[in-house]
Short mmCIF file of C-alpha atoms in Angstrom, two decimals:
data_model
loop_
_atom_site.label_atom_id
_atom_site.label_comp_id
_atom_site.label_asym_id
_atom_site.label_seq_id
_atom_site.Cartn_x
_atom_site.Cartn_y
_atom_site.Cartn_z
CA MET A 291 -39.48 21.97 -202.30
CA THR A 292 -37.72 21.41 -198.99
CA THR A 293 -33.97 22.07 -198.27
CA THR A 294 -31.62 20.71 -195.62
CA ALA A 295 -29.42 22.88 -193.68
CA CYS A 296 -25.97 21.98 -191.93
CA SER A 297 -24.25 24.02 -189.14
CA GLY A 298 -20.78 23.59 -188.34
CA PRO A 299 -19.25 23.64 -184.72
CA ASP A 300 -19.48 27.50 -184.64
CA ASN A 301 -23.16 27.33 -185.79
CA LEU A 302 -22.49 28.54 -189.25
CA HIS A 303 -25.59 27.68 -191.26
CA TRP A 304 -24.89 26.10 -194.74
CA GLU A 305 -28.18 25.96 -196.61
CA GLY A 306 -28.62 22.62 -198.40
CA GLY A 307 -25.74 21.11 -196.44
CA GLY A 308 -23.13 21.57 -199.21
CA THR A 309 -21.03 24.45 -200.32
CA SER A 310 -23.04 25.95 -203.23
CA ARG A 311 -24.73 28.46 -200.88
CA ILE A 312 -21.95 30.34 -198.83
CA PRO A 313 -23.09 32.13 -195.75
CA PHE A 314 -22.21 35.81 -195.77
CA ALA A 315 -20.97 35.14 -192.27
CA VAL A 316 -17.73 33.49 -193.63
CA TYR A 317 -16.67 37.03 -194.64
CA THR A 318 -17.81 39.19 -191.61
CA ASP A 319 -16.81 37.54 -188.33
CA GLU A 320 -13.64 38.59 -186.67
CA GLN A 321 -13.39 35.51 -184.48
CA ARG A 322 -13.82 33.24 -187.42
CA HIS A 323 -11.08 35.15 -189.19
CA GLN A 324 -8.63 34.64 -186.39
CA ARG A 325 -9.26 30.87 -186.53
CA GLU A 326 -8.69 31.02 -190.35
CA LEU A 327 -5.31 32.52 -189.81
CA ASP A 328 -4.35 29.83 -187.25
CA ARG A 329 -5.66 26.91 -189.39
CA PHE A 330 -4.74 28.17 -192.95
CA PHE A 331 -1.73 30.38 -192.48
CA TYR A 332 0.02 29.38 -189.43
CA ARG A 333 -0.53 25.66 -189.40
CA GLY A 334 -0.32 22.82 -191.94
CA HIS A 335 0.02 25.07 -195.04
CA TRP A 336 2.81 26.57 -197.18
CA CYS A 337 2.52 30.27 -197.94
CA TYR A 338 4.20 32.32 -200.65
CA VAL A 339 6.77 34.88 -199.52
CA GLY A 340 8.56 35.91 -202.71
CA LEU A 341 10.89 35.12 -205.53
CA GLU A 342 14.55 34.37 -205.23
CA ALA A 343 15.36 36.99 -207.80
CA GLU A 344 14.11 39.59 -205.25
CA ILE A 345 17.15 38.78 -203.11
CA PRO A 346 19.82 37.81 -205.49
CA ASN A 347 22.88 38.73 -203.32
CA PRO A 348 24.33 37.81 -199.83
CA GLY A 349 22.67 40.27 -197.23
CA ASP A 350 19.69 41.01 -199.49
CA PHE A 351 16.33 40.84 -197.72
CA LYS A 352 12.64 41.57 -198.41
CA ARG A 353 10.03 42.24 -195.75
CA THR A 354 6.69 40.58 -196.33
CA VAL A 355 4.08 38.72 -194.44
CA VAL A 356 2.55 35.15 -193.76
CA GLY A 357 -1.10 35.84 -192.83
CA GLU A 358 -0.92 38.82 -190.63
CA ARG A 359 2.54 38.02 -189.27
CA SER A 360 5.46 40.24 -190.51
CA VAL A 361 8.28 38.12 -191.82
CA ILE A 362 11.54 38.74 -193.61
CA MET A 363 13.01 36.61 -196.46
CA THR A 364 16.74 36.97 -196.26
CA ARG A 365 19.83 35.62 -198.19
CA ALA A 366 22.72 34.67 -195.95
CA ALA A 367 26.51 34.87 -196.67
CA ASP A 368 26.60 31.23 -197.93
CA GLY A 369 23.75 31.88 -200.40
CA GLN A 370 21.05 30.05 -198.29
CA ILE A 371 17.55 31.51 -198.21
CA HIS A 372 15.89 31.95 -194.80
CA VAL A 373 12.55 33.34 -193.58
CA VAL A 374 12.47 34.79 -189.96
CA GLU A 375 9.53 36.49 -188.15
CA ASN A 376 10.00 40.23 -187.87
CA VAL A 377 9.53 40.21 -184.00
CA CYS A 378 12.59 40.85 -181.66
CA ALA A 379 13.14 38.03 -179.31
CA HIS A 380 13.59 40.66 -176.51
CA ARG A 381 10.52 42.74 -176.25
CA GLY A 382 8.62 41.79 -179.35
CA MET A 383 9.14 44.87 -181.57
CA ARG A 384 8.67 44.65 -185.36
CA PHE A 385 12.23 45.97 -185.97
CA CYS A 386 12.56 45.79 -189.78
CA ARG A 387 10.71 48.68 -191.50
CA LYS A 388 12.26 48.58 -194.87
CA ARG A 389 10.55 46.65 -197.59
CA HIS A 390 13.71 45.70 -199.44
CA GLY A 391 17.47 46.29 -198.53
CA ASN A 392 20.89 44.76 -197.91
CA THR A 393 22.48 44.23 -194.52
CA THR A 394 24.89 41.96 -192.70
CA GLU A 395 22.83 42.27 -189.54
CA PHE A 396 19.29 43.28 -188.25
CA VAL A 397 19.30 45.54 -185.34
CA CYS A 398 16.22 46.29 -183.22
CA PRO A 399 16.13 49.96 -182.39
CA TYR A 400 14.41 49.59 -179.24
CA HIS A 401 17.40 47.93 -177.27
CA GLN A 402 19.87 47.35 -179.93
CA TRP A 403 19.69 43.53 -180.03
CA SER A 404 21.33 42.39 -183.20
CA TYR A 405 20.75 39.25 -185.39
CA THR A 406 22.37 37.68 -188.39
CA PRO A 407 20.51 37.28 -191.58
CA ASP A 408 19.56 33.59 -190.63
CA GLY A 409 17.99 34.87 -187.46
CA SER A 410 20.69 34.10 -184.86
CA LEU A 411 21.09 36.38 -181.99
CA GLN A 412 24.56 37.84 -182.08
CA GLY A 413 24.62 40.92 -179.87
CA VAL A 414 22.96 41.98 -176.64
CA PRO A 415 23.97 45.25 -175.24
CA LEU A 416 25.09 45.19 -171.46
CA ARG A 417 24.61 41.47 -171.35
CA ARG A 418 27.47 41.33 -168.81
CA GLY A 419 26.34 44.33 -166.81
CA VAL A 420 28.10 47.52 -166.20
CA ARG A 421 31.28 47.73 -163.81
CA GLN A 422 30.85 50.64 -161.49
CA ASP A 423 32.55 51.46 -158.30
CA GLY A 424 34.28 48.09 -158.23
CA LYS A 425 31.17 46.04 -158.78
CA VAL A 426 29.10 44.77 -161.73
CA ASN A 427 25.53 46.01 -161.84
CA GLY A 428 22.89 44.22 -163.90
CA GLY A 429 23.44 42.01 -166.80
CA MET A 430 21.67 38.95 -168.09
CA PRO A 431 21.49 35.78 -165.97
CA ALA A 432 24.55 33.63 -165.92
CA ASP A 433 22.62 30.94 -167.79
CA PHE A 434 21.42 33.20 -170.65
CA ASN A 435 22.33 31.54 -173.90
CA PRO A 436 21.96 33.62 -177.14
CA ARG A 437 21.40 30.47 -179.17
CA ASP A 438 18.02 30.18 -177.22
CA HIS A 439 16.87 33.61 -178.12
CA GLY A 440 17.17 34.03 -182.06
CA LEU A 441 14.47 35.12 -184.12
CA THR A 442 11.56 32.66 -184.90
CA ARG A 443 12.61 30.62 -188.00
CA LEU A 444 10.13 29.47 -190.59
CA LYS A 445 10.44 26.22 -192.58
CA VAL A 446 11.44 27.22 -196.21
CA ALA A 447 11.04 25.58 -199.54
CA VAL A 448 12.15 26.95 -202.88
CA ARG A 449 11.05 25.43 -206.25
CA GLY A 450 11.70 27.17 -209.56
CA GLY A 451 12.82 30.42 -208.01
CA VAL A 452 9.80 30.76 -206.01
CA VAL A 453 10.16 30.93 -202.01
CA PHE A 454 7.47 29.47 -199.67
CA ALA A 455 7.57 29.33 -195.92
CA SER A 456 5.62 27.92 -193.15
CA PHE A 457 5.58 28.31 -189.38
CA ASP A 458 4.68 24.64 -189.06
CA HIS A 459 7.88 22.77 -189.18
CA GLU A 460 5.84 19.52 -189.63
CA VAL A 461 4.05 20.49 -192.72
CA GLU A 462 3.98 18.09 -195.63
CA SER A 463 6.53 18.76 -198.52
CA LEU A 464 5.81 21.68 -200.88
CA GLU A 465 5.26 19.15 -203.80
CA ASP A 466 2.77 17.09 -201.77
CA TYR A 467 1.11 20.24 -200.77
CA MET A 468 0.54 21.31 -204.39
CA GLY A 469 -0.25 17.89 -205.61
CA SER A 470 0.64 16.37 -208.93
CA THR A 471 -2.11 18.11 -211.04
CA ILE A 472 -1.26 21.73 -209.79
CA LEU A 473 2.47 20.97 -209.86
CA ARG A 474 2.36 20.57 -213.52
CA TYR A 475 0.98 23.96 -214.11
CA PHE A 476 3.41 25.57 -211.56
CA ASP A 477 6.35 23.91 -213.21
CA ARG A 478 5.17 25.04 -216.70
CA LEU A 479 5.68 28.68 -215.51
CA PHE A 480 8.64 28.32 -213.22
CA ASN A 481 10.54 25.88 -215.49
CA GLY A 482 14.09 26.56 -214.16
CA ARG A 483 14.97 29.68 -216.13
CA LYS A 484 16.25 32.46 -214.04
CA LEU A 485 13.62 35.23 -213.21
CA THR A 486 14.02 38.89 -213.48
CA ILE A 487 11.91 41.35 -211.54
CA LEU A 488 10.10 44.00 -213.64
CA GLY A 489 8.22 45.83 -210.99
CA TYR A 490 5.40 45.85 -208.28
CA ASN A 491 1.90 46.86 -207.91
CA ARG A 492 0.33 47.25 -204.46
CA GLN A 493 -3.35 47.80 -203.55
CA ARG A 494 -5.51 47.58 -200.49
CA ILE A 495 -8.88 46.11 -201.22
CA PRO A 496 -11.56 46.47 -198.52
CA GLY A 497 -13.04 43.01 -198.58
CA ASN A 498 -12.47 39.62 -197.12
CA TRP A 499 -9.17 37.91 -198.37
CA LYS A 500 -11.14 34.80 -199.60
CA LEU A 501 -12.96 36.98 -202.00
CA MET A 502 -9.71 37.17 -204.07
CA GLN A 503 -9.19 33.40 -204.04
CA GLU A 504 -12.88 33.08 -205.26
CA ASN A 505 -12.39 35.78 -207.85
CA ILE A 506 -9.57 33.63 -209.61
CA LYS A 507 -11.46 30.47 -209.23
CA ASP A 508 -14.41 31.97 -211.00
CA PRO A 509 -14.39 31.65 -214.77
CA TYR A 510 -17.92 32.89 -214.98
CA HIS A 511 -17.24 36.59 -214.47
CA PRO A 512 -14.33 37.46 -216.78
CA GLY A 513 -16.33 37.41 -219.92
CA LEU A 514 -19.19 39.33 -218.38
CA LEU A 515 -17.49 41.89 -216.13
CA HIS A 516 -14.37 42.75 -218.00
CA THR A 517 -14.97 44.65 -221.12
CA TRP A 518 -11.38 44.35 -222.17
CA PHE A 519 -11.43 40.53 -222.07
CA VAL A 520 -14.54 39.86 -223.94
CA THR A 521 -14.10 42.60 -226.49
CA PHE A 522 -10.55 41.46 -227.51
CA GLY A 523 -10.98 37.84 -226.97
CA LEU A 524 -8.39 37.18 -224.44
CA TRP A 525 -10.97 35.39 -222.02
CA ARG A 526 -14.28 34.52 -223.35
CA ALA A 527 -16.90 31.83 -222.42
CA ASP A 528 -16.30 30.03 -225.85
CA ASN A 529 -12.58 29.87 -225.39
CA LYS A 530 -11.16 26.34 -225.13
CA SER A 531 -10.62 25.80 -221.69
CA GLU A 532 -10.08 23.45 -218.67
CA LEU A 533 -10.58 23.61 -214.81
CA ARG A 534 -8.21 21.59 -212.71
CA MET A 535 -7.90 20.97 -208.98
CA ASP A 536 -5.68 19.18 -206.45
CA ALA A 537 -7.13 16.31 -204.63
CA HIS A 538 -8.15 18.42 -201.66
CA HIS A 539 -9.97 21.06 -203.97
CA ARG A 540 -8.00 23.85 -202.24
CA HIS A 541 -5.81 24.77 -205.27
CA ALA A 542 -6.98 25.30 -208.67
CA ALA A 543 -5.73 26.11 -212.24
CA MET A 544 -8.00 27.75 -214.91
CA ILE A 545 -6.62 27.22 -218.35
CA SER A 546 -7.77 29.13 -221.58
CA THR A 547 -6.79 29.49 -225.18
CA ARG A 548 -7.56 32.69 -226.82
CA GLY A 549 -10.41 32.87 -229.27
CA SER A 550 -10.55 35.16 -232.32
CA MET A 551 -10.88 38.97 -231.67
CA GLY A 552 -14.14 40.69 -231.88
CA GLN A 553 -17.72 39.51 -232.84
CA ALA A 554 -18.02 35.88 -232.74
CA SER A 555 -20.16 34.04 -235.26
CA GLY A 556 -22.73 31.30 -235.39
CA GLN A 557 -23.78 29.77 -231.94
CA ALA A 558 -20.88 31.39 -230.43
CA ALA A 559 -22.16 34.79 -230.91
CA GLN A 560 -24.10 34.69 -227.65
CA VAL A 561 -20.83 35.22 -225.66
CA THR A 562 -20.65 38.75 -227.25
CA GLN A 563 -24.33 39.68 -226.60
CA VAL A 564 -23.45 41.11 -223.16
CA SER A 565 -23.26 44.79 -222.17
CA SER A 566 -19.54 44.43 -221.55
CA PHE A 567 -18.88 43.67 -225.32
CA LYS A 568 -17.94 46.73 -227.10
CA GLU A 569 -17.71 46.14 -230.87
CA SER A 570 -16.57 49.59 -231.67
CA MET A 571 -14.02 49.68 -228.91
CA GLN A 572 -10.47 50.29 -230.45
CA LEU A 573 -7.04 50.55 -229.03
CA GLU A 574 -5.06 53.76 -229.09
CA ASP A 575 -1.92 51.51 -228.98
CA PRO A 576 -2.45 48.30 -230.82
CA ARG A 577 0.72 46.99 -229.39
CA PHE A 578 -1.41 45.85 -226.34
CA LEU A 579 -2.35 43.00 -228.50
CA ASP A 580 1.02 42.32 -229.76
CA ILE A 581 1.04 38.82 -228.52
CA VAL A 582 4.02 36.44 -229.22
CA PRO A 583 3.46 32.78 -228.42
CA GLU A 584 6.36 31.42 -226.18
CA PRO A 585 7.70 27.84 -226.34
CA TRP A 586 7.19 27.36 -222.79
CA TRP A 587 3.34 27.82 -223.20
CA GLN A 588 2.99 24.40 -224.57
CA LEU A 589 1.83 21.47 -222.14
CA ASP A 590 1.31 18.21 -223.85
CA ASP A 591 -0.55 18.93 -227.10
CA LYS A 592 -2.11 22.15 -225.86
CA VAL A 593 -0.87 25.61 -226.04
CA PRO A 594 -2.83 27.81 -223.41
CA THR A 595 -2.59 31.58 -223.76
CA ALA A 596 -3.76 32.00 -220.20
CA VAL A 597 -3.35 29.91 -217.05
CA MET A 598 -4.56 31.30 -213.73
CA THR A 599 -3.11 29.21 -210.72
CA THR A 600 -4.51 29.62 -207.25
CA LEU A 601 -2.57 28.24 -204.40
CA PHE A 602 -4.55 28.29 -201.15
CA PRO A 603 -4.39 30.38 -199.11
CA SER A 604 -1.97 32.96 -200.06
CA VAL A 605 -1.01 33.47 -203.79
CA ILE A 606 -2.07 33.51 -207.48
CA PHE A 607 0.36 32.75 -210.19
CA GLN A 608 -0.76 34.39 -213.46
CA GLN A 609 0.05 33.99 -217.16
CA GLN A 610 -2.07 36.17 -219.21
CA VAL A 611 -0.51 35.93 -222.83
CA ASN A 612 3.02 37.41 -222.28
CA SER A 613 2.33 39.00 -218.96
CA VAL A 614 3.39 36.90 -215.97
CA SER A 615 3.24 37.81 -212.28
CA THR A 616 2.70 36.54 -208.85
CA ARG A 617 -0.18 38.05 -206.66
CA HIS A 618 0.32 37.89 -202.91
CA ILE A 619 -2.94 38.08 -200.60
CA GLN A 620 -2.00 39.58 -197.40
CA PRO A 621 -5.04 39.57 -194.86
CA ASP A 622 -5.73 42.54 -192.57
CA GLY A 623 -8.75 41.73 -190.43
CA HIS A 624 -11.86 39.98 -191.78
CA GLY A 625 -12.85 42.89 -193.90
CA ALA A 626 -9.62 43.98 -195.81
CA PHE A 627 -6.45 42.67 -197.42
CA ASP A 628 -3.36 44.07 -199.18
CA PHE A 629 -2.68 42.53 -202.64
CA VAL A 630 0.83 42.73 -203.95
CA TRP A 631 1.67 41.97 -207.66
CA THR A 632 5.11 41.18 -208.57
CA HIS A 633 5.63 41.33 -212.35
CA PHE A 634 8.63 39.36 -213.65
CA GLY A 635 10.28 38.03 -216.84
CA PHE A 636 13.01 35.65 -217.66
CA GLU A 637 16.80 36.32 -217.70
CA ASP A 638 16.96 35.34 -221.43
CA ASP A 639 13.98 37.46 -222.53
CA SER A 640 14.93 39.69 -225.37
CA PRO A 641 14.59 43.53 -224.86
CA GLU A 642 11.57 43.47 -226.97
CA MET A 643 9.81 40.60 -224.95
CA THR A 644 10.56 42.65 -221.68
CA GLU A 645 8.96 45.64 -223.12
CA ARG A 646 6.01 43.47 -224.31
CA ARG A 647 5.64 42.02 -220.84
CA LEU A 648 5.67 45.48 -219.31
CA ARG A 649 3.26 46.80 -221.76
CA GLN A 650 0.76 43.89 -221.13
CA ALA A 651 1.11 44.47 -217.33
CA ASN A 652 -1.08 47.50 -217.93
CA LEU A 653 -4.01 45.17 -218.04
CA PHE A 654 -3.46 44.30 -214.27
CA GLY A 655 -2.76 45.85 -211.00
CA PRO A 656 -4.91 48.35 -209.13
CA ALA A 657 -5.43 50.65 -212.22
CA GLY A 658 -5.29 47.82 -214.82
CA PHE A 659 -7.66 47.80 -217.81
CA VAL A 660 -9.04 44.44 -216.34
CA SER A 661 -8.07 44.16 -212.69
CA ALA A 662 -9.62 47.57 -211.55
CA ASP A 663 -12.87 45.87 -212.03
CA ASP A 664 -12.07 43.10 -209.50
CA GLY A 665 -11.16 45.58 -206.66
CA GLU A 666 -14.51 47.26 -207.02
CA VAL A 667 -16.75 44.34 -207.20
CA ILE A 668 -14.96 42.74 -204.13
CA GLU A 669 -15.36 46.04 -202.13
CA PHE A 670 -19.24 46.29 -203.02
CA SER A 671 -19.69 42.53 -202.15
CA GLN A 672 -18.08 43.10 -198.67
CA GLN A 673 -20.50 46.19 -198.13
CA ALA A 674 -23.40 43.81 -198.70
CA PHE A 675 -22.04 41.02 -196.69
CA ASP A 676 -21.55 43.34 -193.61
CA SER A 677 -25.01 44.73 -193.94
CA LYS A 678 -26.70 41.40 -193.96
CA PRO A 679 -24.53 38.77 -192.46
CA GLN A 680 -27.37 36.24 -191.98
CA HIS A 681 -27.83 35.90 -195.74
CA ARG A 682 -25.92 33.66 -198.22
CA ALA A 683 -24.27 33.77 -201.74
CA LEU A 684 -25.12 31.33 -204.54
CA ALA A 685 -22.55 29.45 -206.39
CA GLU A 686 -24.59 26.93 -208.43
CA LEU A 687 -23.57 27.52 -211.97
CA GLY A 688 -22.87 24.06 -213.51
CA GLY A 689 -24.59 22.25 -210.52
CA ARG A 690 -23.98 21.84 -206.95
CA GLU A 691 -21.17 19.10 -207.09
CA VAL A 692 -17.36 19.49 -207.26
CA GLY A 693 -15.11 18.39 -210.04
CA GLU A 694 -12.83 19.28 -212.67
CA THR A 695 -14.35 20.45 -216.24
CA ASP A 696 -13.38 21.13 -219.76
CA HIS A 697 -15.38 24.34 -219.93
CA MET A 698 -15.82 27.69 -218.08
CA VAL A 699 -19.48 27.79 -217.41
CA THR A 700 -19.31 26.66 -213.73
CA GLU A 701 -18.46 27.67 -210.22
CA THR A 702 -17.15 24.33 -209.40
CA LEU A 703 -13.74 25.65 -208.15
CA ILE A 704 -15.48 28.00 -205.44
CA ARG A 705 -17.51 25.09 -204.25
CA GLY A 706 -14.43 22.89 -204.06
CA MET A 707 -12.54 25.50 -202.10
CA TYR A 708 -15.34 25.82 -199.44
CA GLU A 709 -15.37 22.03 -199.17
CA TYR A 710 -11.93 22.15 -198.20
CA TRP A 711 -12.51 25.28 -195.94
CA ARG A 712 -15.28 23.42 -194.05
CA LYS A 713 -13.33 20.30 -193.50
CA VAL A 714 -10.41 22.43 -191.95
CA MET A 715 -12.50 24.95 -190.03
CA GLU A 716 -14.98 22.32 -188.71
CA ALA A 717 -12.37 19.92 -187.52
CA PRO A 718 -12.02 19.57 -183.75
CA GLU A 719 -9.18 21.77 -182.31
CA HIS A 720 -6.93 18.78 -181.72
CA THR A 721 -7.09 17.61 -185.32
CA ALA A 722 -7.23 20.97 -187.09
CA GLU A 723 -3.59 20.89 -188.19
CA VAL A 724 -3.86 17.20 -189.64
CA GLN A 725 -4.29 17.39 -193.49
CA PRO A 726 -7.79 16.15 -194.59
#
């Protein structure tokens, strides 16, 4: 049997010419990582920065990142939301150190330059010099104009209480960026009800940032890796399910409806004949399975119990039964990323539903009954990639092509993501920011 190979402009070897065999080198090269930041995070793409509910009042702010650049999401006195880069226009210091707060101005401690919440420069100490012995010493040049030296402003889009930003002011609209297919699932979760913040988890995962996008585009592993999921029926290979993508195959939604708990019967029994299924496993607190269907779950004639939506490159929107959260991917070099979970509810939730959401959130986060597994396998994968960068991973479950499916027994979403990745990364420099 013969195989073909394909190399991109950086001589990256793709065995077979498609995207079902992924070179380890996509996870290990720092120069390639810098190109990813430029082409996916800083040009032509929208990135998640937070929820409106995190900054409800004028003067509120949240420090976060776009790619590896520190940014601040603010609410100005007029209620408008702004996102500005956390880099002083004077000498380039990252001046904001607090994660959250409220302020009428941002002051850089280095030389006390001050800015309004929308990023406008409002104060420059000694701008007009110092009068001494009858003359004025120093000062800024006569043509210095504060309006030319504000903080770098990002383009902002808000939909359903979710805030996105882009350094690229020519980026397409957020709605066009998501595409009609993924927008339906986004609007199902963020349907106009006011959000409330329930809490945060933060973890640092020593692996390439794309591995988390892959993880939530991979329906193969949940019923095998996660004991909790397969034993209690929250996510199994025999669940009724769908996989959906945008036209570019960069974003995806995995949709699943929970099956019966415990041992499956008949032909479906094979899904529990794996080492991760623990028939004798019992909960100390059965309230973890106190699942209450909500009206907003319904989409057309279906009522999914779980929808995991990945927006490339920066965020995952999670609904797992009553637990809802955002998961923000924050790269830090080619071999690590910070992963920030924002757990939320809705303003009209009953106290019982809020408690239920918080209780079910224990499945997720760095010590979650489910998600702890993901952090470990990503770390161990990265270790292997770094030790053998000339090798490749295999993503051929369900074939080698890319397309939507009505089942979970496939790795098509991963193949689709790398199809898009290759289009952007292999484009000549002068066309890299053009949407494929």
